Amino acid sequence: MGSYTGTVPTFLAGELPDSDKFDEITDFMTADTSAWTAYTPTWTVSAGSVSIGNGTIAGRYRLIGKTVDFSFNWTAGSTTTYGTGGAFWTFGLPPVGNAVTKYAFACRFFNTAVLEYGAIAAVTGAGIATFDLYKPVSGRATNTDPFTFGDTDQIYTNGTYEIS
């Protein structure tokens, strides 16, 4: 299951729960303790075209009320295409609704066998269901900056955000 779209059950002092409250609590607890739901994030580029080829792009999430927890992993393959040199990428959040405001998540770029970079994955405005990548120092990350992405390089992030 992994998703719960109701209101988190609450009780007033001294209130005895009825069967509807017990059902609500059961639904909430099932979602809270269930395995997360897998999704395939979208991947778009500002110039040219991208294809994951024999690499992998995967995400998973859980929805509790209007709160989404998500995890994202991208690994390039030998047949991955990255768009025109210097192009920036945008990735899709889980398909459960748009973010209500701007968010920033810690992100890691892994240049296989060379170096790992801290970065930012950011939802740049309200009503958006995607995130962009930003370099460790400043500005958008591109397919060639902070390094030229290639076979087995990785991007991973996770976070929590509110949907509308």
PDB file of C-alpha atoms in Angstrom:
ATOM      1  CA  MET A   1       0.000   0.000   0.000  1.00  0.00           C
ATOM      2  CA  GLY A   2       2.325   2.813   1.185  1.00  0.00           C
ATOM      3  CA  SER A   3      -0.202   5.633   0.640  1.00  0.00           C
ATOM      4  CA  TYR A   4      -2.670   7.216   3.026  1.00  0.00           C
ATOM      5  CA  THR A   5      -4.639  10.253   1.888  1.00  0.00           C
ATOM      6  CA  GLY A   6      -6.911  10.726   4.889  1.00  0.00           C
ATOM      7  CA  THR A   7      -6.412  12.964   7.870  1.00  0.00           C
ATOM      8  CA  VAL A   8      -4.174  11.630  10.619  1.00  0.00           C
ATOM      9  CA  PRO A   9      -6.558  10.316  13.307  1.00  0.00           C
ATOM     10  CA  THR A  10      -6.881  12.452  16.439  1.00  0.00           C
ATOM     11  CA  PHE A  11      -8.764  12.034  19.695  1.00  0.00           C
ATOM     12  CA  LEU A  12     -10.155  14.481  22.193  1.00  0.00           C
ATOM     13  CA  ALA A  13      -9.298  13.935  25.839  1.00  0.00           C
ATOM     14  CA  GLY A  14     -11.500  11.178  27.226  1.00  0.00           C
ATOM     15  CA  GLU A  15     -12.947  10.284  23.804  1.00  0.00           C
ATOM     16  CA  LEU A  16     -13.595   6.597  23.150  1.00  0.00           C
ATOM     17  CA  PRO A  17     -12.868   5.651  19.528  1.00  0.00           C
ATOM     18  CA  ASP A  18     -15.744   4.206  17.489  1.00  0.00           C
ATOM     19  CA  SER A  19     -15.391   1.680  14.655  1.00  0.00           C
ATOM     20  CA  ASP A  20     -14.810   4.441  12.061  1.00  0.00           C
ATOM     21  CA  LYS A  21     -11.861   5.771  14.093  1.00  0.00           C
ATOM     22  CA  PHE A  22     -10.436   2.262  14.421  1.00  0.00           C
ATOM     23  CA  ASP A  23     -10.709   1.800  10.631  1.00  0.00           C
ATOM     24  CA  GLU A  24      -8.958   5.130  10.106  1.00  0.00           C
ATOM     25  CA  ILE A  25      -6.191   4.191  12.543  1.00  0.00           C
ATOM     26  CA  THR A  26      -5.751   0.820  10.820  1.00  0.00           C
ATOM     27  CA  ASP A  27      -5.506   2.487   7.378  1.00  0.00           C
ATOM     28  CA  PHE A  28      -2.979   5.017   8.685  1.00  0.00           C
ATOM     29  CA  MET A  29      -0.814   2.404  10.410  1.00  0.00           C
ATOM     30  CA  THR A  30      -0.896   0.148   7.341  1.00  0.00           C
ATOM     31  CA  ALA A  31       0.364   3.000   5.143  1.00  0.00           C
ATOM     32  CA  ASP A  32       2.949   4.077   7.708  1.00  0.00           C
ATOM     33  CA  THR A  33       4.457   0.594   7.991  1.00  0.00           C
ATOM     34  CA  SER A  34       4.001  -0.721   4.430  1.00  0.00           C
ATOM     35  CA  ALA A  35       6.676  -1.024   1.787  1.00  0.00           C
ATOM     36  CA  TRP A  36       7.166   2.130  -0.244  1.00  0.00           C
ATOM     37  CA  THR A  37       5.726   2.420  -3.749  1.00  0.00           C
ATOM     38  CA  ALA A  38       8.143   2.287  -6.699  1.00  0.00           C
ATOM     39  CA  TYR A  39       7.995   4.879  -9.482  1.00  0.00           C
ATOM     40  CA  THR A  40      10.085   5.658 -12.547  1.00  0.00           C
ATOM     41  CA  PRO A  41      11.109   9.329 -12.448  1.00  0.00           C
ATOM     42  CA  THR A  42      10.847  11.350 -15.633  1.00  0.00           C
ATOM     43  CA  TRP A  43      14.129  12.768 -16.963  1.00  0.00           C
ATOM     44  CA  THR A  44      14.216  15.813 -19.240  1.00  0.00           C
ATOM     45  CA  VAL A  45      17.029  18.025 -20.515  1.00  0.00           C
ATOM     46  CA  SER A  46      17.307  21.717 -21.454  1.00  0.00           C
ATOM     47  CA  ALA A  47      18.989  20.977 -24.816  1.00  0.00           C
ATOM     48  CA  GLY A  48      19.218  17.848 -26.937  1.00  0.00           C
ATOM     49  CA  SER A  49      17.740  14.591 -25.702  1.00  0.00           C
ATOM     50  CA  VAL A  50      18.411  12.129 -22.900  1.00  0.00           C
ATOM     51  CA  SER A  51      18.004   8.383 -22.639  1.00  0.00           C
ATOM     52  CA  ILE A  52      18.885   6.153 -19.703  1.00  0.00           C
ATOM     53  CA  GLY A  53      19.846   3.360 -22.141  1.00  0.00           C
ATOM     54  CA  ASN A  54      21.244   0.453 -20.137  1.00  0.00           C
ATOM     55  CA  GLY A  55      21.580   2.594 -16.997  1.00  0.00           C
ATOM     56  CA  THR A  56      18.939   2.806 -14.292  1.00  0.00           C
ATOM     57  CA  ILE A  57      16.630   5.482 -12.994  1.00  0.00           C
ATOM     58  CA  ALA A  58      14.428   4.541 -10.083  1.00  0.00           C
ATOM     59  CA  GLY A  59      12.464   6.111  -7.289  1.00  0.00           C
ATOM     60  CA  ARG A  60      10.232   5.078  -4.462  1.00  0.00           C
ATOM     61  CA  TYR A  61       7.913   6.954  -2.154  1.00  0.00           C
ATOM     62  CA  ARG A  62       5.250   6.831   0.492  1.00  0.00           C
ATOM     63  CA  LEU A  63       2.358   9.234   0.947  1.00  0.00           C
ATOM     64  CA  ILE A  64       0.958   9.937   4.404  1.00  0.00           C
ATOM     65  CA  GLY A  65      -1.793  12.551   4.235  1.00  0.00           C
ATOM     66  CA  LYS A  66      -0.212  15.391   2.242  1.00  0.00           C
ATOM     67  CA  THR A  67       3.371  14.478   3.153  1.00  0.00           C
ATOM     68  CA  VAL A  68       5.545  12.627   0.641  1.00  0.00           C
ATOM     69  CA  ASP A  69       8.785  10.862   1.541  1.00  0.00           C
ATOM     70  CA  PHE A  70      10.811   9.902  -1.535  1.00  0.00           C
ATOM     71  CA  SER A  71      14.084   8.343  -2.626  1.00  0.00           C
ATOM     72  CA  PHE A  72      15.725   8.789  -6.059  1.00  0.00           C
ATOM     73  CA  ASN A  73      18.624   6.933  -7.684  1.00  0.00           C
ATOM     74  CA  TRP A  74      20.128   7.438 -11.148  1.00  0.00           C
ATOM     75  CA  THR A  75      23.029   5.406 -12.543  1.00  0.00           C
ATOM     76  CA  ALA A  76      24.445   5.987 -16.022  1.00  0.00           C
ATOM     77  CA  GLY A  77      25.085   3.061 -18.328  1.00  0.00           C
ATOM     78  CA  SER A  78      27.400   2.638 -21.299  1.00  0.00           C
ATOM     79  CA  THR A  79      24.527   3.557 -23.662  1.00  0.00           C
ATOM     80  CA  THR A  80      23.121   6.484 -21.637  1.00  0.00           C
ATOM     81  CA  THR A  81      22.798   9.759 -23.570  1.00  0.00           C
ATOM     82  CA  TYR A  82      23.026  13.065 -21.699  1.00  0.00           C
ATOM     83  CA  GLY A  83      21.785  15.837 -23.990  1.00  0.00           C
ATOM     84  CA  THR A  84      23.779  18.624 -25.587  1.00  0.00           C
ATOM     85  CA  GLY A  85      27.023  19.568 -23.799  1.00  0.00           C
ATOM     86  CA  GLY A  86      26.310  21.972 -20.934  1.00  0.00           C
ATOM     87  CA  ALA A  87      22.604  21.090 -20.742  1.00  0.00           C
ATOM     88  CA  PHE A  88      20.878  20.862 -17.352  1.00  0.00           C
ATOM     89  CA  TRP A  89      18.537  18.102 -16.243  1.00  0.00           C
ATOM     90  CA  THR A  90      15.154  17.982 -14.526  1.00  0.00           C
ATOM     91  CA  PHE A  91      13.770  14.881 -12.792  1.00  0.00           C
ATOM     92  CA  GLY A  92      10.217  13.986 -11.793  1.00  0.00           C
ATOM     93  CA  LEU A  93       8.987  13.646  -8.247  1.00  0.00           C
ATOM     94  CA  PRO A  94       6.524  10.858  -7.350  1.00  0.00           C
ATOM     95  CA  PRO A  95       3.214  11.043  -9.263  1.00  0.00           C
ATOM     96  CA  VAL A  96       1.035  11.993  -6.282  1.00  0.00           C
ATOM     97  CA  GLY A  97       0.670  15.773  -6.646  1.00  0.00           C
ATOM     98  CA  ASN A  98       2.675  18.966  -6.897  1.00  0.00           C
ATOM     99  CA  ALA A  99       4.836  20.459  -4.154  1.00  0.00           C
ATOM    100  CA  VAL A 100       3.180  23.380  -2.338  1.00  0.00           C
ATOM    101  CA  THR A 101       6.358  25.474  -2.056  1.00  0.00           C
ATOM    102  CA  LYS A 102      10.102  25.493  -2.751  1.00  0.00           C
ATOM    103  CA  TYR A 103      12.163  22.651  -1.276  1.00  0.00           C
ATOM    104  CA  ALA A 104      15.862  21.745  -1.220  1.00  0.00           C
ATOM    105  CA  PHE A 105      17.205  18.240  -0.623  1.00  0.00           C
ATOM    106  CA  ALA A 106      20.753  17.091  -0.041  1.00  0.00           C
ATOM    107  CA  CYS A 107      22.019  15.304  -3.134  1.00  0.00           C
ATOM    108  CA  ARG A 108      25.163  13.328  -4.065  1.00  0.00           C
ATOM    109  CA  PHE A 109      26.912  13.137  -7.430  1.00  0.00           C
ATOM    110  CA  PHE A 110      29.263  10.170  -7.659  1.00  0.00           C
ATOM    111  CA  ASN A 111      31.926  10.300 -10.368  1.00  0.00           C
ATOM    112  CA  THR A 112      32.825   6.596 -10.283  1.00  0.00           C
ATOM    113  CA  ALA A 113      36.344   5.860  -9.044  1.00  0.00           C
ATOM    114  CA  VAL A 114      37.184   9.593  -8.991  1.00  0.00           C
ATOM    115  CA  LEU A 115      35.268  11.779  -6.548  1.00  0.00           C
ATOM    116  CA  GLU A 116      31.948  12.288  -4.826  1.00  0.00           C
ATOM    117  CA  TYR A 117      30.275  15.719  -4.738  1.00  0.00           C
ATOM    118  CA  GLY A 118      27.668  17.143  -2.379  1.00  0.00           C
ATOM    119  CA  ALA A 119      24.941  18.946  -4.281  1.00  0.00           C
ATOM    120  CA  ILE A 120      21.367  20.210  -3.991  1.00  0.00           C
ATOM    121  CA  ALA A 121      18.219  18.811  -5.583  1.00  0.00           C
ATOM    122  CA  ALA A 122      15.639  21.597  -5.527  1.00  0.00           C
ATOM    123  CA  VAL A 123      11.949  22.060  -6.223  1.00  0.00           C
ATOM    124  CA  THR A 124      12.106  25.632  -7.499  1.00  0.00           C
ATOM    125  CA  GLY A 125       8.558  26.817  -6.887  1.00  0.00           C
ATOM    126  CA  ALA A 126       5.016  26.056  -5.773  1.00  0.00           C
ATOM    127  CA  GLY A 127       2.910  23.775  -7.955  1.00  0.00           C
ATOM    128  CA  ILE A 128       5.918  21.938  -9.369  1.00  0.00           C
ATOM    129  CA  ALA A 129       6.332  18.150  -9.568  1.00  0.00           C
ATOM    130  CA  THR A 130      10.010  18.109 -10.570  1.00  0.00           C
ATOM    131  CA  PHE A 131      13.425  18.904  -9.139  1.00  0.00           C
ATOM    132  CA  ASP A 132      16.563  20.452 -10.635  1.00  0.00           C
ATOM    133  CA  LEU A 133      20.194  19.827  -9.674  1.00  0.00           C
ATOM    134  CA  TYR A 134      22.589  22.463  -8.358  1.00  0.00           C
ATOM    135  CA  LYS A 135      26.396  22.313  -8.094  1.00  0.00           C
ATOM    136  CA  PRO A 136      28.321  22.305  -4.841  1.00  0.00           C
ATOM    137  CA  VAL A 137      29.497  25.901  -5.326  1.00  0.00           C
ATOM    138  CA  SER A 138      26.773  27.721  -7.275  1.00  0.00           C
ATOM    139  CA  GLY A 139      24.459  27.502 -10.248  1.00  0.00           C
ATOM    140  CA  ARG A 140      22.778  24.621 -11.969  1.00  0.00           C
ATOM    141  CA  ALA A 141      24.638  21.388 -12.441  1.00  0.00           C
ATOM    142  CA  THR A 142      24.911  20.320 -16.065  1.00  0.00           C
ATOM    143  CA  ASN A 143      25.821  17.126 -17.838  1.00  0.00           C
ATOM    144  CA  THR A 144      29.424  18.412 -17.943  1.00  0.00           C
ATOM    145  CA  ASP A 145      29.707  20.341 -14.652  1.00  0.00           C
ATOM    146  CA  PRO A 146      30.866  19.616 -11.928  1.00  0.00           C
ATOM    147  CA  PHE A 147      32.192  16.735 -14.105  1.00  0.00           C
ATOM    148  CA  THR A 148      31.303  15.067 -17.394  1.00  0.00           C
ATOM    149  CA  PHE A 149      28.889  12.277 -16.520  1.00  0.00           C
ATOM    150  CA  GLY A 150      29.700   8.823 -17.884  1.00  0.00           C
ATOM    151  CA  ASP A 151      29.199   5.076 -17.462  1.00  0.00           C
ATOM    152  CA  THR A 152      28.385   4.018 -13.850  1.00  0.00           C
ATOM    153  CA  ASP A 153      28.300   7.595 -12.497  1.00  0.00           C
ATOM    154  CA  GLN A 154      25.452   8.151 -10.041  1.00  0.00           C
ATOM    155  CA  ILE A 155      23.067  10.735  -8.634  1.00  0.00           C
ATOM    156  CA  TYR A 156      21.053  10.043  -5.515  1.00  0.00           C
ATOM    157  CA  THR A 157      18.818  12.043  -3.207  1.00  0.00           C
ATOM    158  CA  ASN A 158      15.869  11.669  -0.877  1.00  0.00           C
ATOM    159  CA  GLY A 159      13.569  14.016   0.945  1.00  0.00           C
ATOM    160  CA  THR A 160      10.197  14.964   2.337  1.00  0.00           C
ATOM    161  CA  TYR A 161       7.777  17.542   0.967  1.00  0.00           C
ATOM    162  CA  GLU A 162       4.143  18.606   1.201  1.00  0.00           C
ATOM    163  CA  ILE A 163       1.736  18.313  -1.719  1.00  0.00           C
ATOM    164  CA  SER A 164      -1.231  20.525  -2.506  1.00  0.00           C
TER     165      SER A 164
END
